[in-house]
Amino acid sequence: MRPFYEDHPGTLELDAPVLDTRPGAVLLARSPVFPGGGGQLPDRAALWWTHGTVDIRAVHAEERGVWHAFDGDTEITGIVRVAVDPAFRRLMCELHTVAHVANSIVFRAFGGALLTGAQLSADGTFRLDFDLPGADADRLRALDGPINAVIAQDLPIGAFRMPWDEAAAVPGLFRSKAVSPPRSVDGTVRIVEIAGLDRQGCGGTHLTSTGLARPVTILKVDNKGRQNRRIKIGFDDPRPPSNARP
């Protein structure tokens, strides 16, 4: 089953009947909630029903649908509403988009350097780790210039699917040194494309164009071992943008 949020990224609330229940969890046929992964934090979301509301602690997909777990042992039945926190989703979309921009620039400027780690943070920063032995730290500290230039170009962002084996054979579509994007049950993988700049396998959520992101600055460059270089990036203005659409 393909994740609902991939085909309907703008739908952050939906009503659905409970298909199955157990203490502390309900099974729904679909869910707008991003579960986390690839360095992106899971959505903050809540579940509403006739007798109250609970925060969703985790989601897990199976053949029948998606389990939504919450604290406590309440057994919920009937029709429920799942609602994703739009501000937090928007922040994750923004961070993940800028991370792809930074990744693409490093990949091109440093001879196809691969990711060794990535983490988006709720404080509006993110870090990328690269396999870059002997890299010039000053060049890495200057990356905010080309990143902000791409943001200013307002390049459209989209996604498509292709056969996993075909994608794995294309240099640059899989960027992690240690792991590959997951293969869907239909044998495909999702590719996120920034028009004219970058394509890479990714299951996360993104803005619809680079121009919706805020300008950034390089906060820190660290050596993490003999080969790893860690780049920490944050927004120039920590206030959320007035235009909050993804």
XYZ file of C-alpha atoms in Angstrom:
246
model
C 0.000 0.000 0.000
C 1.445 3.346 -1.039
C 1.558 5.935 1.764
C -1.399 8.333 1.600
C 0.770 11.406 2.232
C 2.768 10.757 -0.948
C -0.231 11.179 -3.262
C -2.120 13.687 -1.083
C 0.544 15.879 0.582
C -1.905 18.739 1.131
C -4.465 16.642 3.015
C -3.660 16.950 6.720
C -7.052 15.866 8.114
C -9.359 13.010 7.227
C -12.274 11.049 8.680
C -12.210 7.266 8.592
C -14.022 4.319 10.177
C -12.104 2.168 12.644
C -11.375 -1.193 10.973
C -9.901 -2.848 14.037
C -9.027 -1.876 17.570
C -6.910 -2.954 20.480
C -6.012 -1.195 23.726
C -4.008 1.878 22.802
C -4.350 1.617 19.013
C -6.806 1.743 16.105
C -6.496 0.489 12.537
C -7.618 2.819 9.728
C -7.661 2.168 5.995
C -5.483 5.233 5.350
C -3.623 7.944 7.204
C -2.197 11.402 6.415
C 0.473 10.942 9.110
C 4.128 10.739 8.054
C 5.665 8.074 10.317
C 9.228 9.395 10.348
C 12.284 8.057 8.562
C 15.246 9.098 6.453
C 16.264 11.637 9.072
C 12.829 13.308 9.121
C 10.875 13.414 12.377
C 7.376 11.908 12.458
C 4.381 14.194 12.159
C 2.742 15.529 15.286
C -0.869 14.416 15.023
C -4.013 13.778 17.039
C -6.971 11.440 16.798
C -10.468 12.727 17.532
C -13.612 10.701 18.199
C -16.985 11.251 19.847
C -15.654 10.897 23.388
C -12.408 12.846 23.227
C -8.998 13.228 21.634
C -5.592 11.601 21.995
C -2.147 12.390 20.616
C -0.891 9.844 18.111
C 2.346 8.334 19.364
C 3.267 6.263 16.296
C 1.833 4.831 13.084
C 2.581 1.474 11.510
C 1.362 0.195 8.148
C 0.213 -3.362 7.481
C -1.709 -5.048 4.658
C -5.122 -3.952 5.950
C -4.227 -0.333 6.645
C -2.386 1.801 9.188
C -2.291 1.324 12.966
C -2.366 4.531 15.016
C -0.926 4.069 18.509
C -1.587 6.351 21.483
C -0.905 6.323 25.203
C -3.458 4.614 27.436
C -5.682 1.599 26.919
C -8.815 3.276 25.549
C -10.591 1.233 22.885
C -11.970 3.541 20.199
C -14.678 2.585 17.725
C -16.821 4.288 15.104
C -15.687 7.173 12.904
C -12.524 9.028 13.903
C -10.723 12.088 12.594
C -6.942 12.150 12.181
C -5.396 15.642 12.168
C -1.740 16.456 11.443
C -0.173 19.565 13.003
C 0.244 21.804 9.909
C 2.997 24.028 11.357
C 5.239 21.092 12.262
C 4.622 19.338 8.922
C 5.478 22.564 7.140
C 8.721 22.893 9.101
C 9.743 19.338 8.221
C 8.907 19.956 4.548
C 11.042 23.085 4.572
C 14.011 21.448 6.303
C 13.874 18.373 4.076
C 13.710 20.486 0.925
C 16.733 22.574 1.906
C 18.574 19.387 2.910
C 18.074 18.071 -0.632
C 19.387 21.345 -2.050
C 22.485 21.174 0.161
C 22.976 17.500 -0.648
C 22.823 18.143 -4.386
C 25.360 20.978 -4.169
C 27.824 18.904 -2.133
C 27.322 15.920 -4.461
C 28.242 18.039 -7.476
C 30.998 20.133 -5.908
C 32.814 17.309 -4.123
C 32.944 14.543 -6.698
C 29.820 12.601 -5.832
C 30.283 12.635 -2.042
C 27.760 10.328 -0.353
C 25.689 10.905 2.757
C 26.636 9.008 5.895
C 23.853 10.486 8.030
C 21.111 13.102 8.197
C 18.822 14.474 10.882
C 16.127 17.156 10.802
C 15.422 18.826 14.163
C 12.357 20.429 15.692
C 14.384 23.555 16.509
C 14.545 24.487 12.810
C 18.038 23.165 12.099
C 19.356 20.071 10.368
C 22.641 18.272 9.958
C 24.113 16.355 7.058
C 27.087 14.005 7.366
C 29.184 13.279 4.290
C 32.013 10.942 3.382
C 34.491 13.742 2.666
C 38.045 12.846 3.733
C 40.332 15.847 3.482
C 37.585 18.263 2.461
C 38.326 21.976 2.780
C 36.248 23.200 5.726
C 36.159 26.741 4.336
C 34.489 25.487 1.162
C 31.867 23.735 3.260
C 31.271 26.858 5.367
C 30.609 28.821 2.170
C 27.822 26.508 1.001
C 25.063 28.817 2.234
C 25.715 31.066 -0.768
C 24.836 28.492 -3.436
C 22.039 27.020 -1.278
C 20.375 30.419 -0.947
C 20.829 31.026 -4.681
C 18.774 27.881 -5.393
C 16.119 28.968 -2.885
C 15.878 32.327 -4.663
C 15.399 30.606 -8.049
C 12.052 29.196 -6.798
C 12.516 25.868 -8.589
C 9.435 23.604 -8.664
C 9.583 20.314 -6.777
C 7.749 17.129 -7.666
C 7.976 13.369 -7.300
C 7.506 10.281 -9.438
C 8.035 6.548 -9.109
C 10.296 4.257 -11.096
C 11.377 0.620 -10.836
C 13.727 0.214 -7.861
C 16.293 -1.840 -9.785
C 16.348 0.712 -12.582
C 16.838 3.576 -10.128
C 19.621 1.740 -8.281
C 21.557 1.503 -11.557
C 21.474 5.286 -12.143
C 24.438 7.059 -10.483
C 23.291 9.722 -8.039
C 19.690 8.633 -7.493
C 20.639 6.824 -4.271
C 22.843 9.125 -2.175
C 23.403 7.318 1.123
C 26.602 5.367 1.631
C 24.983 2.892 4.024
C 21.273 2.529 3.146
C 19.031 2.731 0.088
C 15.483 4.103 -0.189
C 12.937 1.375 0.564
C 11.540 -0.748 -2.226
C 7.732 -0.566 -2.359
C 5.661 -3.726 -2.576
C 5.150 -3.010 -6.283
C 8.918 -2.944 -6.828
C 9.193 0.819 -7.293
C 10.933 3.641 -5.457
C 9.862 7.267 -5.064
C 12.142 9.874 -6.658
C 11.953 13.511 -5.534
C 12.943 15.999 -8.227
C 13.964 19.653 -7.923
C 13.525 20.874 -11.488
C 16.808 21.469 -13.266
C 18.870 20.688 -10.165
C 18.442 17.312 -8.558
C 16.796 13.904 -8.472
C 17.147 11.414 -5.647
C 15.280 8.598 -3.954
C 13.319 9.800 -0.943
C 10.180 8.912 1.007
C 9.862 12.172 2.947
C 7.710 15.280 2.600
C 8.780 18.448 0.789
C 7.765 21.936 -0.243
C 6.304 22.424 -3.720
C 9.083 24.857 -4.700
C 12.433 25.986 -3.311
C 11.246 29.608 -3.094
C 8.927 28.703 -0.209
C 11.972 28.048 2.004
C 13.694 30.655 4.122
C 17.347 31.622 3.470
C 19.825 29.625 5.552
C 23.258 29.908 7.075
C 25.934 27.329 7.826
C 26.049 27.123 11.609
C 28.911 24.689 12.043
C 31.254 22.321 10.223
C 32.749 19.447 12.244
C 35.068 16.539 11.637
C 33.370 13.331 12.774
C 36.113 10.772 12.422
C 38.775 10.505 9.742
C 36.384 10.717 6.786
C 33.079 12.168 7.986
C 32.311 15.865 7.784
C 29.170 17.157 9.527
C 27.440 20.322 8.332
C 24.821 21.967 10.548
C 22.437 24.383 8.837
C 19.752 26.709 10.164
C 17.463 29.478 8.956
C 18.588 33.106 8.963
C 15.186 34.066 10.381
C 13.818 31.560 12.933
C 10.268 32.877 12.569
C 7.972 30.722 10.391
C 7.186 32.324 7.019
C 3.866 34.127 6.645
C 3.026 31.916 3.644
C 2.771 28.559 5.385
C 1.695 26.391 2.461
C 4.014 23.462 1.713
